[in-house]
Amino acid sequence: MKTTRQLALATVASLIALQAPAAAATTDLQPEDLPHGSDIAIAHIEDGDLVARGRTFVVGGDRAYLLGRSGSAWIVGTTSADGQSDRKIKRVFPDGTFRTLLKGIEPYNVVVSEDGRRLVRSKYVRGRSVVKLWSARSGKLKVSRTFDEVYDAPAARSGRKVLLSGWESGVAWWDTVTGSITRVTKRPLNAVDLGSDRLASYTDDPYQGGCTKVTPLSAPRHVLWKSCDERVDAFSPDGDRMATIGILSDGLGPAEVTVHEIGGDRLASYRTNWFGAVEWESDTRLLLEVNGQTQSSTVRCEVDECENATDPVPVQAPRTVAPRRELVRQSPRG
């Protein structure tokens, strides 16, 4: 027979178990099994055209990549079907016209600065990195600098401040006016979002036991989350959530995507044959390029509620070139 103390402890344990949040379930996503919801709300590429503000803009080229916003216009890259030729960077205006800004520039490595004024690209040339900035309005070259270090340029705050990242050198700000380099962290970059002040970086090579740390970009020593199993794929616009994938995910695409609160609590997990682009449509709604067993579509999920945001089509063969995210967060001006 249990003592009074044992019964009391058992009662407390039962209450704690009832109050503890249930583990987030893993949702299997197969487009043919999902209902159809509303169309994608943010600007995106669909069938090679730009879709924004309820309109479809023909931008030319066999393949298109949405790079970002610049004022009231959108910056789009286009290429041939295999991505190897006819490479152009274009400024698409709200009236449907466009201007070609750059030719022969692969769109996969071009980013639009946060203020929409500059286009930035880093290219590895003979053991060194050449970082260039062009006007996002005219395509005129504004700044070019060659670094001995191997740098990517994943983001730019303005025409003046460019974020650089290198596996050996970590993350740093480059002031294009003074030429100064200000280190953010020695840790290699995983992901960054300027708008939400979020930075994900690696403690070491993940293949050698390295882990992921999430911090404010402005305070890289303040650790918000750490994982040795997952890395960040996308931060929500408000920075309160993040979509993660396996830390060693590579090749075709991950088979599982997980949503965490920024402190680490797991909210939802999604599984399919393989995922392509992952992008936040809002602070809580995630858009996933789902490639199921037989059908493919962009799926919208808000925690465990999921629906098709595009019509399902037969799964296509994987792309022959590295894909660029084709969904970008809309500015307040739409």
Short mmCIF file of C-alpha atoms in Angstrom, two decimals:
data_model
loop_
_atom_site.label_atom_id
_atom_site.label_comp_id
_atom_site.label_asym_id
_atom_site.label_seq_id
_atom_site.Cartn_x
_atom_site.Cartn_y
_atom_site.Cartn_z
CA MET A 1 0.00 0.00 0.00
CA LYS A 2 1.30 3.46 -0.89
CA THR A 3 2.02 5.91 1.89
CA THR A 4 0.41 9.35 2.03
CA ARG A 5 3.72 10.90 0.90
CA GLN A 6 3.96 8.53 -2.07
CA LEU A 7 0.39 9.32 -3.10
CA ALA A 8 1.08 13.06 -2.84
CA LEU A 9 4.23 12.76 -5.01
CA ALA A 10 2.33 10.69 -7.58
CA THR A 11 -0.42 13.33 -7.70
CA VAL A 12 2.14 16.13 -8.22
CA ALA A 13 3.86 14.13 -10.99
CA SER A 14 0.51 13.59 -12.74
CA LEU A 15 -0.29 17.31 -12.60
CA ILE A 16 3.12 18.20 -14.04
CA ALA A 17 2.63 15.68 -16.85
CA LEU A 18 -0.76 17.19 -17.67
CA GLN A 19 0.64 20.72 -17.71
CA ALA A 20 3.70 19.89 -19.83
CA PRO A 21 3.29 20.76 -23.51
CA ALA A 22 2.84 17.81 -25.81
CA ALA A 23 5.71 17.06 -28.16
CA ALA A 24 5.16 18.58 -31.59
CA ALA A 25 4.03 15.95 -34.07
CA THR A 26 5.71 15.37 -37.41
CA THR A 27 3.38 16.04 -40.36
CA ASP A 28 3.86 14.08 -43.57
CA LEU A 29 3.32 16.42 -46.53
CA GLN A 30 2.04 14.94 -49.79
CA PRO A 31 0.42 17.63 -52.00
CA GLU A 32 -2.31 15.32 -53.33
CA ASP A 33 -3.56 14.80 -49.75
CA LEU A 34 -3.78 18.50 -48.83
CA PRO A 35 -6.63 20.99 -49.35
CA HIS A 36 -6.08 24.03 -51.56
CA GLY A 37 -5.82 27.31 -49.68
CA SER A 38 -5.26 30.89 -50.79
CA ASP A 39 -2.58 31.80 -53.30
CA ILE A 40 0.87 32.86 -52.14
CA ALA A 41 0.63 36.33 -50.59
CA ILE A 42 4.22 37.47 -51.13
CA ALA A 43 6.01 38.16 -54.40
CA HIS A 44 7.28 34.97 -56.03
CA ILE A 45 8.27 33.30 -59.28
CA GLU A 46 5.67 31.05 -60.90
CA ASP A 47 6.22 29.27 -64.23
CA GLY A 48 9.12 31.61 -65.01
CA ASP A 49 7.12 34.81 -64.39
CA LEU A 50 7.04 37.22 -61.47
CA VAL A 51 3.77 37.18 -59.53
CA ALA A 52 3.22 40.15 -57.20
CA ARG A 53 0.33 42.31 -56.03
CA GLY A 54 -2.11 39.98 -57.74
CA ARG A 55 -0.47 40.49 -61.15
CA THR A 56 1.77 38.37 -63.35
CA PHE A 57 4.84 40.05 -64.87
CA VAL A 58 6.59 38.45 -67.84
CA VAL A 59 10.31 39.03 -67.25
CA GLY A 60 11.87 37.11 -70.16
CA GLY A 61 14.36 34.26 -69.98
CA ASP A 62 13.64 30.57 -69.52
CA ARG A 63 14.21 30.60 -65.77
CA ALA A 64 13.69 33.44 -63.30
CA TYR A 65 14.92 34.16 -59.78
CA LEU A 66 13.44 36.79 -57.50
CA LEU A 67 16.27 38.55 -55.69
CA GLY A 68 14.49 41.30 -53.75
CA ARG A 69 12.85 44.71 -53.72
CA SER A 70 14.22 48.09 -54.75
CA GLY A 71 11.83 50.92 -54.06
CA SER A 72 8.59 50.13 -55.88
CA ALA A 73 10.37 47.74 -58.26
CA TRP A 74 11.54 44.13 -58.02
CA ILE A 75 14.99 42.81 -58.88
CA VAL A 76 14.83 39.58 -60.90
CA GLY A 77 17.54 37.42 -62.42
CA THR A 78 16.92 35.38 -65.57
CA THR A 79 18.87 32.62 -67.31
CA SER A 80 18.54 29.95 -69.95
CA ALA A 81 16.74 26.74 -69.02
CA ASP A 82 19.95 25.09 -67.80
CA GLY A 83 21.12 28.23 -65.99
CA GLN A 84 24.40 28.33 -67.87
CA SER A 85 23.79 31.18 -70.33
CA ASP A 86 21.70 34.27 -71.08
CA ARG A 87 22.27 35.49 -67.53
CA LYS A 88 20.75 38.88 -66.77
CA ILE A 89 19.75 40.96 -63.77
CA LYS A 90 16.64 43.06 -64.36
CA ARG A 91 14.66 45.79 -62.62
CA VAL A 92 10.92 45.08 -63.00
CA PHE A 93 8.60 48.07 -62.63
CA PRO A 94 5.00 48.04 -61.30
CA ASP A 95 3.66 48.81 -64.79
CA GLY A 96 5.08 45.51 -66.10
CA THR A 97 8.08 46.92 -67.97
CA PHE A 98 11.64 46.04 -67.05
CA ARG A 99 15.19 47.30 -67.55
CA THR A 100 18.21 45.04 -67.87
CA LEU A 101 20.80 46.21 -65.36
CA LEU A 102 23.55 43.60 -65.74
CA LYS A 103 24.45 40.96 -68.30
CA GLY A 104 26.56 37.83 -67.86
CA ILE A 105 26.10 37.89 -64.09
CA GLU A 106 24.79 34.69 -62.54
CA PRO A 107 21.83 35.56 -60.30
CA TYR A 108 22.53 32.87 -57.69
CA ASN A 109 25.17 34.96 -55.89
CA VAL A 110 23.56 38.40 -56.20
CA VAL A 111 21.86 39.97 -53.17
CA VAL A 112 19.89 43.21 -52.89
CA SER A 113 20.87 45.51 -50.04
CA GLU A 114 18.35 46.00 -47.25
CA ASP A 115 17.63 49.56 -48.41
CA GLY A 116 17.17 48.39 -52.02
CA ARG A 117 19.87 50.70 -53.39
CA ARG A 118 22.64 48.26 -54.26
CA LEU A 119 23.25 44.88 -55.87
CA VAL A 120 26.11 42.95 -54.28
CA ARG A 121 28.05 39.94 -55.51
CA SER A 122 31.16 38.10 -54.37
CA LYS A 123 33.08 35.94 -56.83
CA TYR A 124 36.06 33.67 -56.20
CA VAL A 125 38.82 34.49 -58.71
CA ARG A 126 42.27 32.86 -58.62
CA GLY A 127 42.33 32.31 -54.90
CA ARG A 128 40.88 35.71 -54.01
CA SER A 129 37.39 37.19 -53.60
CA VAL A 130 36.17 40.05 -55.76
CA VAL A 131 33.20 41.87 -54.20
CA LYS A 132 31.29 44.32 -56.39
CA LEU A 133 28.43 46.72 -55.74
CA TRP A 134 26.19 48.08 -58.49
CA SER A 135 23.36 50.58 -58.44
CA ALA A 136 20.03 48.74 -58.25
CA ARG A 137 18.49 51.51 -60.35
CA SER A 138 20.98 51.97 -63.19
CA GLY A 139 23.29 48.95 -63.00
CA LYS A 140 26.30 51.25 -62.75
CA LEU A 141 29.31 49.81 -60.93
CA LYS A 142 29.81 51.69 -57.66
CA VAL A 143 32.48 49.78 -55.73
CA SER A 144 34.83 46.89 -56.44
CA ARG A 145 37.37 45.41 -54.06
CA THR A 146 39.54 42.32 -54.15
CA PHE A 147 40.17 40.50 -50.87
CA ASP A 148 42.91 37.97 -50.23
CA GLU A 149 40.49 36.11 -47.95
CA VAL A 150 37.77 33.84 -49.32
CA TYR A 151 34.58 35.81 -48.70
CA ASP A 152 30.91 35.50 -49.55
CA ALA A 153 28.68 38.57 -49.37
CA PRO A 154 25.36 37.21 -48.05
CA ALA A 155 23.79 40.56 -47.11
CA ALA A 156 24.17 44.32 -47.29
CA ARG A 157 22.59 46.85 -44.96
CA SER A 158 22.95 49.73 -47.42
CA GLY A 159 25.14 50.94 -50.22
CA ARG A 160 27.80 51.45 -47.58
CA LYS A 161 27.74 48.43 -45.24
CA VAL A 162 28.26 44.92 -46.64
CA LEU A 163 28.30 41.75 -44.57
CA LEU A 164 31.15 39.40 -45.44
CA SER A 165 31.49 35.78 -44.39
CA GLY A 166 34.33 33.31 -44.73
CA TRP A 167 34.93 29.85 -43.33
CA GLU A 168 38.35 30.82 -41.99
CA SER A 169 37.65 34.48 -41.22
CA GLY A 170 34.13 34.35 -39.76
CA VAL A 171 31.62 37.20 -40.19
CA ALA A 172 32.49 40.89 -40.59
CA TRP A 173 31.09 44.21 -41.75
CA TRP A 174 32.88 45.96 -44.61
CA ASP A 175 32.44 49.74 -44.76
CA THR A 176 32.74 50.46 -48.48
CA VAL A 177 33.42 54.17 -47.85
CA THR A 178 36.21 53.96 -45.25
CA GLY A 179 37.39 50.51 -46.32
CA SER A 180 37.38 49.28 -42.72
CA ILE A 181 36.58 45.69 -41.76
CA THR A 182 34.79 45.17 -38.42
CA ARG A 183 34.59 41.60 -37.16
CA VAL A 184 31.23 40.36 -35.88
CA THR A 185 32.33 36.85 -34.90
CA LYS A 186 35.08 34.38 -35.71
CA ARG A 187 32.45 31.66 -36.15
CA PRO A 188 31.57 30.69 -39.77
CA LEU A 189 28.16 31.82 -41.04
CA ASN A 190 25.14 29.53 -41.23
CA ALA A 191 22.31 32.04 -41.88
CA VAL A 192 21.57 35.72 -41.34
CA ASP A 193 18.55 38.01 -41.44
CA LEU A 194 19.25 41.74 -41.13
CA GLY A 195 15.62 42.75 -40.64
CA SER A 196 15.15 40.60 -37.53
CA ASP A 197 18.74 41.01 -36.26
CA ARG A 198 19.34 37.26 -36.31
CA LEU A 199 22.59 35.40 -36.92
CA ALA A 200 23.21 31.66 -37.04
CA SER A 201 26.83 30.52 -37.04
CA TYR A 202 28.86 27.35 -36.53
CA THR A 203 31.14 26.66 -33.59
CA ASP A 204 33.24 24.49 -35.92
CA ASP A 205 32.92 22.35 -39.03
CA PRO A 206 29.66 20.39 -38.56
CA TYR A 207 31.37 17.34 -40.09
CA GLN A 208 33.91 17.57 -37.27
CA GLY A 209 31.39 17.94 -34.45
CA GLY A 210 30.57 21.63 -34.87
CA CYS A 211 27.25 22.98 -33.60
CA THR A 212 24.89 25.81 -34.58
CA LYS A 213 24.53 28.93 -32.42
CA VAL A 214 21.76 31.49 -32.93
CA THR A 215 22.42 35.00 -31.62
CA PRO A 216 21.39 38.58 -32.34
CA LEU A 217 23.57 39.87 -35.18
CA SER A 218 24.16 42.96 -33.06
CA ALA A 219 25.18 40.90 -29.99
CA PRO A 220 26.87 37.71 -31.22
CA ARG A 221 27.93 36.61 -27.73
CA HIS A 222 24.32 36.41 -26.52
CA VAL A 223 23.29 32.83 -27.40
CA LEU A 224 19.55 32.39 -28.00
CA TRP A 225 19.68 28.76 -29.14
CA LYS A 226 22.25 26.06 -29.76
CA SER A 227 21.99 22.72 -31.54
CA CYS A 228 24.49 20.13 -32.65
CA ASP A 229 21.86 18.35 -34.79
CA GLU A 230 20.18 21.17 -36.76
CA ARG A 231 21.04 24.32 -38.67
CA VAL A 232 18.87 27.31 -39.55
CA ASP A 233 17.33 27.53 -43.01
CA ALA A 234 15.16 30.65 -42.54
CA PHE A 235 14.24 33.10 -39.78
CA SER A 236 10.69 34.47 -39.51
CA PRO A 237 10.30 38.20 -40.30
CA ASP A 238 9.95 39.13 -36.62
CA GLY A 239 12.82 36.85 -35.62
CA ASP A 240 10.70 34.91 -33.11
CA ARG A 241 10.74 31.63 -35.06
CA MET A 242 13.12 29.71 -37.26
CA ALA A 243 12.87 26.86 -39.74
CA THR A 244 15.67 24.34 -39.32
CA ILE A 245 17.01 21.31 -41.17
CA GLY A 246 19.53 18.62 -40.31
CA ILE A 247 22.95 20.11 -39.71
CA LEU A 248 24.52 17.81 -42.32
CA SER A 249 21.70 18.12 -44.89
CA ASP A 250 23.17 18.19 -48.39
CA GLY A 251 22.50 17.19 -51.95
CA LEU A 252 18.97 17.04 -53.36
CA GLY A 253 17.28 18.68 -50.38
CA PRO A 254 16.30 17.86 -46.79
CA ALA A 255 13.55 15.34 -46.09
CA GLU A 256 12.51 17.11 -42.89
CA VAL A 257 12.00 20.75 -41.81
CA THR A 258 11.34 21.76 -38.21
CA VAL A 259 9.94 25.00 -36.79
CA HIS A 260 11.27 26.23 -33.46
CA GLU A 261 10.63 29.28 -31.35
CA ILE A 262 13.82 31.31 -31.20
CA GLY A 263 14.49 29.97 -27.70
CA GLY A 264 14.42 26.43 -29.03
CA ASP A 265 10.92 25.10 -28.28
CA ARG A 266 9.84 22.80 -31.11
CA LEU A 267 6.50 23.87 -32.60
CA ALA A 268 6.15 21.59 -35.64
CA SER A 269 8.03 19.28 -37.94
CA TYR A 270 7.31 18.42 -41.59
CA ARG A 271 8.48 15.47 -43.66
CA THR A 272 8.29 14.64 -47.37
CA ASN A 273 10.41 13.08 -50.11
CA TRP A 274 12.52 16.27 -50.30
CA PHE A 275 12.08 20.00 -49.74
CA GLY A 276 13.23 22.80 -52.01
CA ALA A 277 12.90 26.47 -51.03
CA VAL A 278 11.76 27.32 -47.49
CA GLU A 279 10.47 30.85 -46.84
CA TRP A 280 8.32 32.66 -44.31
CA GLU A 281 5.16 34.21 -45.73
CA SER A 282 4.44 35.95 -42.41
CA ASP A 283 5.64 35.80 -38.81
CA THR A 284 3.83 32.47 -38.34
CA ARG A 285 3.13 31.04 -41.83
CA LEU A 286 5.82 29.01 -43.55
CA LEU A 287 6.00 28.29 -47.29
CA LEU A 288 7.65 25.01 -48.24
CA GLU A 289 8.50 23.78 -51.72
CA VAL A 290 7.30 20.22 -51.28
CA ASN A 291 8.44 17.43 -53.59
CA GLY A 292 6.42 14.43 -52.52
CA GLN A 293 6.36 10.90 -53.84
CA THR A 294 4.37 11.85 -56.96
CA GLN A 295 3.26 15.51 -56.67
CA SER A 296 4.99 18.84 -56.09
CA SER A 297 3.58 22.14 -54.83
CA THR A 298 4.29 25.07 -52.55
CA VAL A 299 2.65 24.24 -49.22
CA ARG A 300 1.67 26.76 -46.56
CA CYS A 301 1.91 25.59 -42.95
CA GLU A 302 1.00 27.35 -39.73
CA VAL A 303 2.22 24.94 -37.06
CA ASP A 304 0.31 21.70 -37.90
CA GLU A 305 -2.29 23.27 -40.24
CA CYS A 306 -1.08 22.84 -43.84
CA GLU A 307 -2.57 23.51 -47.28
CA ASN A 308 -1.48 23.85 -50.89
CA ALA A 309 -0.68 27.42 -51.93
CA THR A 310 -0.13 26.36 -55.57
CA ASP A 311 -1.75 23.68 -57.71
CA PRO A 312 0.04 20.31 -57.36
CA VAL A 313 1.95 19.15 -60.44
CA PRO A 314 3.91 15.97 -61.15
CA VAL A 315 7.31 15.91 -59.45
CA GLN A 316 10.00 17.12 -61.84
CA ALA A 317 13.61 15.98 -62.13
CA PRO A 318 15.97 17.91 -59.85
CA ARG A 319 17.47 21.11 -61.22
CA THR A 320 20.85 20.94 -62.88
CA VAL A 321 22.06 24.13 -61.17
CA ALA A 322 21.99 25.19 -57.54
CA PRO A 323 18.60 26.80 -56.89
CA ARG A 324 18.16 30.27 -55.51
CA ARG A 325 15.30 30.91 -53.11
CA GLU A 326 12.46 32.09 -55.30
CA LEU A 327 10.29 33.58 -52.57
CA VAL A 328 11.13 36.82 -50.79
CA ARG A 329 9.45 38.60 -47.94
CA GLN A 330 7.31 41.47 -49.19
CA SER A 331 8.10 44.99 -48.03
CA PRO A 332 5.32 47.00 -46.32
CA ARG A 333 4.62 48.61 -49.68
CA GLY A 334 3.90 45.20 -51.23
#
